[in-house]
Amino acid sequence: MRRLLYFVGLLCASVSTFAQTTQEGIKFMETDRFIKAKKVFTSNYSQAPNAENAYYLGNYYFTTGKADSAKLYFNEGISKDANNPWNYIGSGKVNYSANPSQSKKDFDKALQLTKNKNAQVLLSIAQFYVATDKLEVPAAFSLLDEAAKITPKD
């Protein structure tokens, strides 16, 4: 019985460590510690090659200017879970400069999957639009208005 409890405790600890490392990777990205972020996201993807981990690794590559690698992981994430909106957002970001119409389709797919009810998805697309060279400000404001309707207190 002790061994079983020990094993269960160890399993729970490893699951919580995994969740923490994703958050650590995000914090590393936010503070421009890209080498550490890459280690976290690569490790997570190696341990569990799922859509969420593909998104974070793709996002790392996009943020560091490696669009080809980013596209590879976003597409990998879509193939692993076609109902996960985040890899469509990533794909839309990668496609924006070379193929704006495909980018819009990717963003629309992410919005369709969430039925325009996920404020984080709306905010992510809006932030990208504002950060682009073309400054898609009207589209960004429209998305921000939708997000505000979902979470008016935030």
Short mmCIF file of C-alpha atoms in Angstrom, two decimals:
data_model
loop_
_atom_site.label_atom_id
_atom_site.label_comp_id
_atom_site.label_asym_id
_atom_site.label_seq_id
_atom_site.Cartn_x
_atom_site.Cartn_y
_atom_site.Cartn_z
CA MET A 1 0.00 0.00 0.00
CA ARG A 2 2.86 2.38 0.82
CA ARG A 3 4.41 1.80 -2.57
CA LEU A 4 1.12 2.56 -4.28
CA LEU A 5 0.71 5.81 -2.33
CA TYR A 6 4.33 6.72 -3.06
CA PHE A 7 3.81 6.07 -6.78
CA VAL A 8 0.58 8.11 -6.85
CA GLY A 9 2.31 10.97 -5.02
CA LEU A 10 5.22 10.86 -7.44
CA LEU A 11 2.84 10.86 -10.40
CA CYS A 12 0.95 13.88 -9.05
CA ALA A 13 4.20 15.72 -8.42
CA SER A 14 5.39 15.10 -11.97
CA VAL A 15 2.08 16.32 -13.44
CA SER A 16 2.20 19.51 -11.38
CA THR A 17 5.84 20.04 -12.36
CA PHE A 18 4.85 19.76 -16.02
CA ALA A 19 2.17 22.45 -15.59
CA GLN A 20 4.60 24.69 -13.75
CA THR A 21 7.25 24.38 -16.42
CA THR A 22 4.82 25.55 -19.09
CA GLN A 23 4.09 28.60 -16.95
CA GLU A 24 7.82 29.07 -16.39
CA GLY A 25 8.38 28.90 -20.14
CA ILE A 26 5.75 31.58 -20.66
CA LYS A 27 7.43 33.77 -18.04
CA PHE A 28 10.80 33.22 -19.71
CA MET A 29 9.26 34.39 -23.00
CA GLU A 30 7.75 37.46 -21.34
CA THR A 31 11.14 38.41 -19.90
CA ASP A 32 13.07 37.73 -23.14
CA ARG A 33 14.90 34.71 -21.71
CA PHE A 34 14.44 32.79 -24.92
CA ILE A 35 17.09 30.09 -24.46
CA LYS A 36 15.47 28.97 -21.20
CA ALA A 37 12.01 29.16 -22.76
CA LYS A 38 13.14 26.98 -25.66
CA LYS A 39 14.47 24.36 -23.24
CA VAL A 40 11.16 24.26 -21.38
CA PHE A 41 8.97 24.07 -24.47
CA THR A 42 11.21 21.57 -26.25
CA SER A 43 11.27 19.35 -23.18
CA ASN A 44 7.50 19.55 -22.78
CA TYR A 45 6.93 18.71 -26.44
CA SER A 46 9.35 15.78 -26.24
CA GLN A 47 7.55 14.41 -23.18
CA ALA A 48 4.04 15.01 -24.51
CA PRO A 49 3.81 15.90 -28.21
CA ASN A 50 0.28 17.30 -28.05
CA ALA A 51 -1.41 20.34 -29.59
CA GLU A 52 -0.84 22.61 -26.60
CA ASN A 53 2.89 21.89 -26.42
CA ALA A 54 3.16 22.27 -30.20
CA TYR A 55 1.59 25.72 -29.88
CA TYR A 56 4.03 26.89 -27.22
CA LEU A 57 7.04 25.62 -29.14
CA GLY A 58 5.69 27.15 -32.36
CA ASN A 59 5.07 30.43 -30.57
CA TYR A 60 8.65 30.40 -29.30
CA TYR A 61 9.93 29.97 -32.85
CA PHE A 62 7.60 32.67 -34.20
CA THR A 63 8.66 35.14 -31.51
CA THR A 64 12.34 34.49 -32.24
CA GLY A 65 11.89 35.02 -35.98
CA LYS A 66 12.01 31.41 -37.14
CA ALA A 67 8.79 31.33 -39.13
CA ASP A 68 9.47 28.02 -40.91
CA SER A 69 9.96 26.17 -37.62
CA ALA A 70 6.95 27.94 -36.12
CA LYS A 71 4.76 26.90 -39.04
CA LEU A 72 5.93 23.31 -38.69
CA TYR A 73 4.86 23.14 -35.04
CA PHE A 74 1.58 25.01 -35.56
CA ASN A 75 0.67 22.60 -38.37
CA GLU A 76 1.73 19.69 -36.16
CA GLY A 77 -0.56 21.01 -33.42
CA ILE A 78 -3.48 21.32 -35.84
CA SER A 79 -2.94 17.74 -36.99
CA LYS A 80 -2.93 16.54 -33.36
CA ASP A 81 -6.07 18.45 -32.35
CA ALA A 82 -8.04 20.26 -35.03
CA ASN A 83 -10.35 21.70 -32.34
CA ASN A 84 -7.60 23.61 -30.55
CA PRO A 85 -7.85 27.28 -31.63
CA TRP A 86 -4.34 28.30 -30.58
CA ASN A 87 -2.46 26.59 -33.40
CA TYR A 88 -4.77 28.28 -35.92
CA ILE A 89 -3.86 31.60 -34.32
CA GLY A 90 -0.18 30.70 -34.61
CA SER A 91 -0.65 29.66 -38.23
CA GLY A 92 -2.44 32.94 -38.92
CA LYS A 93 0.48 34.90 -37.50
CA VAL A 94 2.99 33.00 -39.63
CA ASN A 95 0.88 33.37 -42.78
CA TYR A 96 0.09 37.06 -42.32
CA SER A 97 2.94 38.67 -44.25
CA ALA A 98 3.06 36.21 -47.16
CA ASN A 99 -0.61 35.29 -47.43
CA PRO A 100 -3.01 37.64 -45.61
CA SER A 101 -6.12 35.87 -46.94
CA GLN A 102 -4.93 32.52 -45.49
CA SER A 103 -4.07 34.32 -42.27
CA LYS A 104 -7.63 35.64 -42.02
CA LYS A 105 -8.98 32.12 -42.65
CA ASP A 106 -6.79 30.78 -39.83
CA PHE A 107 -7.95 33.50 -37.44
CA ASP A 108 -11.58 32.96 -38.48
CA LYS A 109 -11.20 29.22 -37.82
CA ALA A 110 -9.91 29.94 -34.30
CA LEU A 111 -12.85 32.27 -33.69
CA GLN A 112 -15.30 29.72 -35.11
CA LEU A 113 -13.95 26.98 -32.85
CA THR A 114 -14.52 29.18 -29.80
CA LYS A 115 -17.77 30.64 -31.17
CA ASN A 116 -16.32 34.10 -30.42
CA LYS A 117 -16.74 33.30 -26.71
CA ASN A 118 -13.09 33.00 -25.63
CA ALA A 119 -11.77 36.41 -24.61
CA GLN A 120 -8.14 35.17 -24.63
CA VAL A 121 -8.44 34.06 -28.26
CA LEU A 122 -9.99 37.39 -29.26
CA LEU A 123 -7.32 39.30 -27.34
CA SER A 124 -4.48 37.28 -28.85
CA ILE A 125 -5.60 38.01 -32.41
CA ALA A 126 -6.20 41.68 -31.57
CA GLN A 127 -2.73 42.01 -30.05
CA PHE A 128 -1.20 40.52 -33.16
CA TYR A 129 -3.11 42.91 -35.41
CA VAL A 130 -1.93 45.91 -33.39
CA ALA A 131 1.67 44.67 -33.44
CA THR A 132 1.83 44.14 -37.22
CA ASP A 133 3.40 46.59 -39.60
CA LYS A 134 0.09 47.13 -41.34
CA LEU A 135 -1.62 48.07 -38.08
CA GLU A 136 -4.96 46.41 -38.51
CA VAL A 137 -6.37 48.71 -35.85
CA PRO A 138 -10.06 48.56 -36.91
CA ALA A 139 -10.01 44.74 -36.85
CA ALA A 140 -8.22 44.80 -33.50
CA PHE A 141 -10.78 47.16 -31.96
CA SER A 142 -13.61 44.98 -33.20
CA LEU A 143 -12.06 41.93 -31.52
CA LEU A 144 -11.39 43.88 -28.33
CA ASP A 145 -15.03 45.00 -28.23
CA GLU A 146 -16.11 41.35 -28.49
CA ALA A 147 -13.69 40.38 -25.72
CA ALA A 148 -15.00 43.19 -23.49
CA LYS A 149 -18.55 41.87 -23.90
CA ILE A 150 -17.43 38.45 -22.68
CA THR A 151 -15.41 39.69 -19.69
CA PRO A 152 -16.61 43.23 -18.96
CA LYS A 153 -14.89 43.39 -15.57
CA ASP A 154 -11.42 42.62 -16.96
#
